[in-house]
Amino acid sequence: MTGPTPVDLVIHGGRIVHPDAIVDASLAVRDGRIAAIGTPDLMPTATETLDASGLHVLPGAIDVHVHFRDPGYTHKEDWGTGTAAAACGGVTTVFDMPNTVPAVACAEALAAKHAIAAAQARVDYGLYAFLGEETIDRVPDLVAGGIIGFKLYMGETFGKLPTPSTGAMLEAFEVVTPTGKRISLHAETASIMARREARLRAAGRGDPLAHLAARPEVVAVEAVSRAAVLAEWTGARIHILHISSAAELRPLAEAKARGVDITGETCPHYLFLSAEDYQRCGGIIRINPPVREASNQGPLWAALANGTIDLIATDHAPHTPPEKTRPDIFAVDCGFPGVETQMPLMLTELAPRHASICDYVRWSAANPARIWGLAPQKGAVRVGADADLALVDLEREMTLDDAALQSRSKISPWHGRRVKGLPIHTLVRGRFVMRNRALVPGTEGWGRSLHTIQAMPPAQPRNTDATMAAITGAAARS
Ligand code: DOR
Ligand code: ZN
């Protein structure tokens, strides 16, 4: 008699972390999915077993905000190096931004990026499409081409993609809403920043803090408020990227209370860095929105705790050392790598901030999966879900070292920072992409685009009798 076919992998001895509980249990993986969770004696026979004693088993992080620069700026990053960084950071899914060259603003550019990502990605991914003044009529083609959502830039940042007028933004929301896709917003108001930057330059300011002076909180508060109004009117689903200030929390919380489908993220640099770091870091700290005064950190943590902010993302924005060290701050490229260091940084600071590893799993995996319609397949250690796992050692310490990053961008404000709590193994759909802290060779091309499993709830358009299509009769004619 032959027994049942063995499963591919059983992980024994770990502590499985859910958003609401930690459970000591073994876990079996078959064909890339979690096949069983339970006591060791209940586990099926396995081709391979892993002793995870002393480790916590987390759902791999879902980083909904990375810039992998490929195509167009592969001297900064490409899909191979970017997803190597993700794998070594315990990140099993990334959503890539469209400010590449060409921008992901048409079906051809989207198809080209899909081909590159499919060949090189080591972790799963979603691709964002650019939503701008001139691309509204391409929304159906972009959705058909396979995207996770749209990105709309209310303010200029790296890549200098044009920012739409409020009129175009309203129409863009009207058109995207029925598709069910979420629109992620770079919520900084372009005209305020442009005017202030011009005045600062004219006054001879080129020092690092001039960057912060050009983009005070009101830049973000005005943009978040305006976006929330348009989302409320149209029924659009929106996501506020990189929340940097306490002042943005009020329009965000108020919109949530009114029933707007609005979500928000913050990033480690807004939680751990402050205006006091500009002198130490110089241009390296330049990022949009800017790192702000330390007084913002407490409210951002509180907003994570009470759910006003839904999740942690990184805005992984790699550049080279020469691009980050120009003497004039306004000539420095904005951003720095983060996908690889988010998990250690966050794990280090949970206890001091009275947060738990369960909270972390909610912010890093469960909420992103729910918000983009990837649950129940992603974002949880659950029977039937993809075996996307980060096995972390909460006692393991390390000094972050830019030179050791997988990212092609070896320059960040995190260099020299001590962390405690490291991902040791990362699995994507049951396959190790990092093992014992080493990148697993041959995993390029293992990553898959997630648009095929994305299941967003039914769209809820509002004020449909007043849309641009309705008033011009375009809806009736088409
Ligand atoms: O600092 C930033 N860099 N902020 C952004 O929004 C874009 C990013 C980039 O692409 O470099
Ligand atoms: Zn970004």
PDB file of N, CA, C and O and ligand atoms in Angstrom, residues 65 67 69 99 151 153 157-159 186 242 286-289 315 317-319 334-336, ligand 1:
ATOM      1  N   HIS A  65       3.921  50.206  -2.447  1.00  0.00           N
ATOM      2  CA  HIS A  65       4.497  51.447  -2.975  1.00  0.00           C
ATOM      3  C   HIS A  65       5.999  51.305  -3.177  1.00  0.00           C
ATOM      4  O   HIS A  65       6.787  51.628  -2.288  1.00  0.00           O
ATOM      5  N   HIS A  67       9.266  51.791  -6.297  1.00  0.00           N
ATOM      6  CA  HIS A  67       9.679  52.287  -7.618  1.00  0.00           C
ATOM      7  C   HIS A  67      10.858  51.419  -8.069  1.00  0.00           C
ATOM      8  O   HIS A  67      11.975  51.616  -7.595  1.00  0.00           O
ATOM      9  N   ARG A  69      11.918  51.239 -11.208  1.00  0.00           N
ATOM     10  CA  ARG A  69      12.702  52.015 -12.195  1.00  0.00           C
ATOM     11  C   ARG A  69      12.902  51.361 -13.551  1.00  0.00           C
ATOM     12  O   ARG A  69      13.664  51.896 -14.365  1.00  0.00           O
ATOM     13  N   ASN A  99       6.085  55.670 -12.776  1.00  0.00           N
ATOM     14  CA  ASN A  99       6.958  56.741 -13.268  1.00  0.00           C
ATOM     15  C   ASN A  99       8.287  56.206 -13.785  1.00  0.00           C
ATOM     16  O   ASN A  99       9.357  56.605 -13.360  1.00  0.00           O
ATOM     17  N   LYS A 151      -2.358  55.331 -10.390  1.00  0.00           N
ATOM     18  CA  LYS A 151      -1.596  56.302  -9.611  1.00  0.00           C
ATOM     19  C   LYS A 151      -1.845  57.672 -10.200  1.00  0.00           C
ATOM     20  O   LYS A 151      -1.699  57.870 -11.407  1.00  0.00           O
ATOM     21  N   TYR A 153      -0.775  61.715  -9.697  1.00  0.00           N
ATOM     22  CA  TYR A 153       0.157  62.654  -9.066  1.00  0.00           C
ATOM     23  C   TYR A 153      -0.491  64.026  -8.968  1.00  0.00           C
ATOM     24  O   TYR A 153      -0.628  64.713  -9.965  1.00  0.00           O
ATOM     25  N   THR A 157       6.937  65.155  -8.762  1.00  0.00           N
ATOM     26  CA  THR A 157       8.005  64.495  -8.024  1.00  0.00           C
ATOM     27  C   THR A 157       8.953  63.885  -9.042  1.00  0.00           C
ATOM     28  O   THR A 157       8.932  64.294 -10.212  1.00  0.00           O
ATOM     29  N   PHE A 158       9.781  62.908  -8.644  1.00  0.00           N
ATOM     30  CA  PHE A 158      10.765  62.370  -9.577  1.00  0.00           C
ATOM     31  C   PHE A 158      10.073  61.832 -10.846  1.00  0.00           C
ATOM     32  O   PHE A 158       9.069  61.131 -10.768  1.00  0.00           O
ATOM     33  N   GLY A 159      10.644  62.165 -12.003  1.00  0.00           N
ATOM     34  CA  GLY A 159      10.055  61.755 -13.267  1.00  0.00           C
ATOM     35  C   GLY A 159       9.236  62.869 -13.904  1.00  0.00           C
ATOM     36  O   GLY A 159       8.943  62.831 -15.089  1.00  0.00           O
ATOM     37  N   HIS A 186      -0.571  60.625  -4.980  1.00  0.00           N
ATOM     38  CA  HIS A 186       0.517  61.433  -4.427  1.00  0.00           C
ATOM     39  C   HIS A 186      -0.127  62.762  -4.067  1.00  0.00           C
ATOM     40  O   HIS A 186      -0.298  63.633  -4.913  1.00  0.00           O
ATOM     41  N   HIS A 242       1.983  57.729   1.275  1.00  0.00           N
ATOM     42  CA  HIS A 242       2.994  58.387   2.125  1.00  0.00           C
ATOM     43  C   HIS A 242       2.489  59.570   2.961  1.00  0.00           C
ATOM     44  O   HIS A 242       2.892  60.717   2.757  1.00  0.00           O
ATOM     45  N   ARG A 286      16.393  63.716   1.236  1.00  0.00           N
ATOM     46  CA  ARG A 286      15.380  64.381   0.406  1.00  0.00           C
ATOM     47  C   ARG A 286      14.404  63.358  -0.177  1.00  0.00           C
ATOM     48  O   ARG A 286      14.785  62.464  -0.931  1.00  0.00           O
ATOM     49  N   ILE A 287      13.155  63.513   0.152  1.00  0.00           N
ATOM     50  CA  ILE A 287      12.098  62.623  -0.332  1.00  0.00           C
ATOM     51  C   ILE A 287      10.804  63.421  -0.364  1.00  0.00           C
ATOM     52  O   ILE A 287      10.661  64.405   0.371  1.00  0.00           O
ATOM     53  N   ASN A 288       9.892  63.006  -1.213  1.00  0.00           N
ATOM     54  CA  ASN A 288       8.593  63.670  -1.323  1.00  0.00           C
ATOM     55  C   ASN A 288       7.472  62.728  -0.901  1.00  0.00           C
ATOM     56  O   ASN A 288       7.373  61.647  -1.464  1.00  0.00           O
ATOM     57  N   PRO A 289       6.636  63.174   0.020  1.00  0.00           N
ATOM     58  CA  PRO A 289       6.695  64.385   0.840  1.00  0.00           C
ATOM     59  C   PRO A 289       7.913  64.336   1.756  1.00  0.00           C
ATOM     60  O   PRO A 289       8.470  63.262   1.999  1.00  0.00           O
ATOM     61  N   ASP A 315       7.623  53.415  -0.222  1.00  0.00           N
ATOM     62  CA  ASP A 315       8.037  54.387  -1.237  1.00  0.00           C
ATOM     63  C   ASP A 315       9.501  54.135  -1.624  1.00  0.00           C
ATOM     64  O   ASP A 315      10.269  55.089  -1.817  1.00  0.00           O
ATOM     65  N   ALA A 317      12.508  54.201  -3.273  1.00  0.00           N
ATOM     66  CA  ALA A 317      12.799  55.119  -4.384  1.00  0.00           C
ATOM     67  C   ALA A 317      14.304  55.234  -4.588  1.00  0.00           C
ATOM     68  O   ALA A 317      14.949  56.187  -4.154  1.00  0.00           O
ATOM     69  N   PRO A 318      14.886  54.233  -5.242  1.00  0.00           N
ATOM     70  CA  PRO A 318      16.340  54.166  -5.360  1.00  0.00           C
ATOM     71  C   PRO A 318      16.936  55.199  -6.327  1.00  0.00           C
ATOM     72  O   PRO A 318      16.365  55.488  -7.373  1.00  0.00           O
ATOM     73  N   HIS A 319      18.071  55.744  -5.936  1.00  0.00           N
ATOM     74  CA  HIS A 319      18.894  56.621  -6.776  1.00  0.00           C
ATOM     75  C   HIS A 319      20.357  56.291  -6.480  1.00  0.00           C
ATOM     76  O   HIS A 319      20.649  55.588  -5.498  1.00  0.00           O
ATOM     77  N   CYS A 334      14.874  62.758  -5.511  1.00  0.00           N
ATOM     78  CA  CYS A 334      14.069  62.530  -4.298  1.00  0.00           C
ATOM     79  C   CYS A 334      13.861  61.040  -4.042  1.00  0.00           C
ATOM     80  O   CYS A 334      13.476  60.306  -4.951  1.00  0.00           O
ATOM     81  N   GLY A 335      14.078  60.637  -2.803  1.00  0.00           N
ATOM     82  CA  GLY A 335      13.776  59.268  -2.403  1.00  0.00           C
ATOM     83  C   GLY A 335      15.024  58.479  -2.056  1.00  0.00           C
ATOM     84  O   GLY A 335      16.159  58.922  -2.283  1.00  0.00           O
ATOM     85  N   PHE A 336      14.800  57.294  -1.475  1.00  0.00           N
ATOM     86  CA  PHE A 336      15.884  56.373  -1.118  1.00  0.00           C
ATOM     87  C   PHE A 336      15.280  54.976  -0.978  1.00  0.00           C
ATOM     88  O   PHE A 336      14.059  54.829  -0.863  1.00  0.00           O
TER      89      PHE A 336
HETATM   90  O1  DOR B   1      10.661  61.100  -3.107  1.00  0.00           O
HETATM   91  C1  DOR B   1      10.003  60.523  -3.944  1.00  0.00           C
HETATM   92  N1  DOR B   1      10.581  59.786  -4.899  1.00  0.00           N
HETATM   93  N2  DOR B   1       8.678  60.642  -3.910  1.00  0.00           N
HETATM   94  C2  DOR B   1       7.911  60.199  -4.905  1.00  0.00           C
HETATM   95  O2  DOR B   1       6.730  60.370  -4.832  1.00  0.00           O
HETATM   96  C3  DOR B   1       8.514  59.576  -6.087  1.00  0.00           C
HETATM   97  C4  DOR B   1       9.799  58.968  -5.753  1.00  0.00           C
HETATM   98  C5  DOR B   1      10.625  58.567  -6.947  1.00  0.00           C
HETATM   99  O3  DOR B   1      10.096  58.004  -7.905  1.00  0.00           O
HETATM  100  O4  DOR B   1      11.840  58.772  -6.895  1.00  0.00           O
END
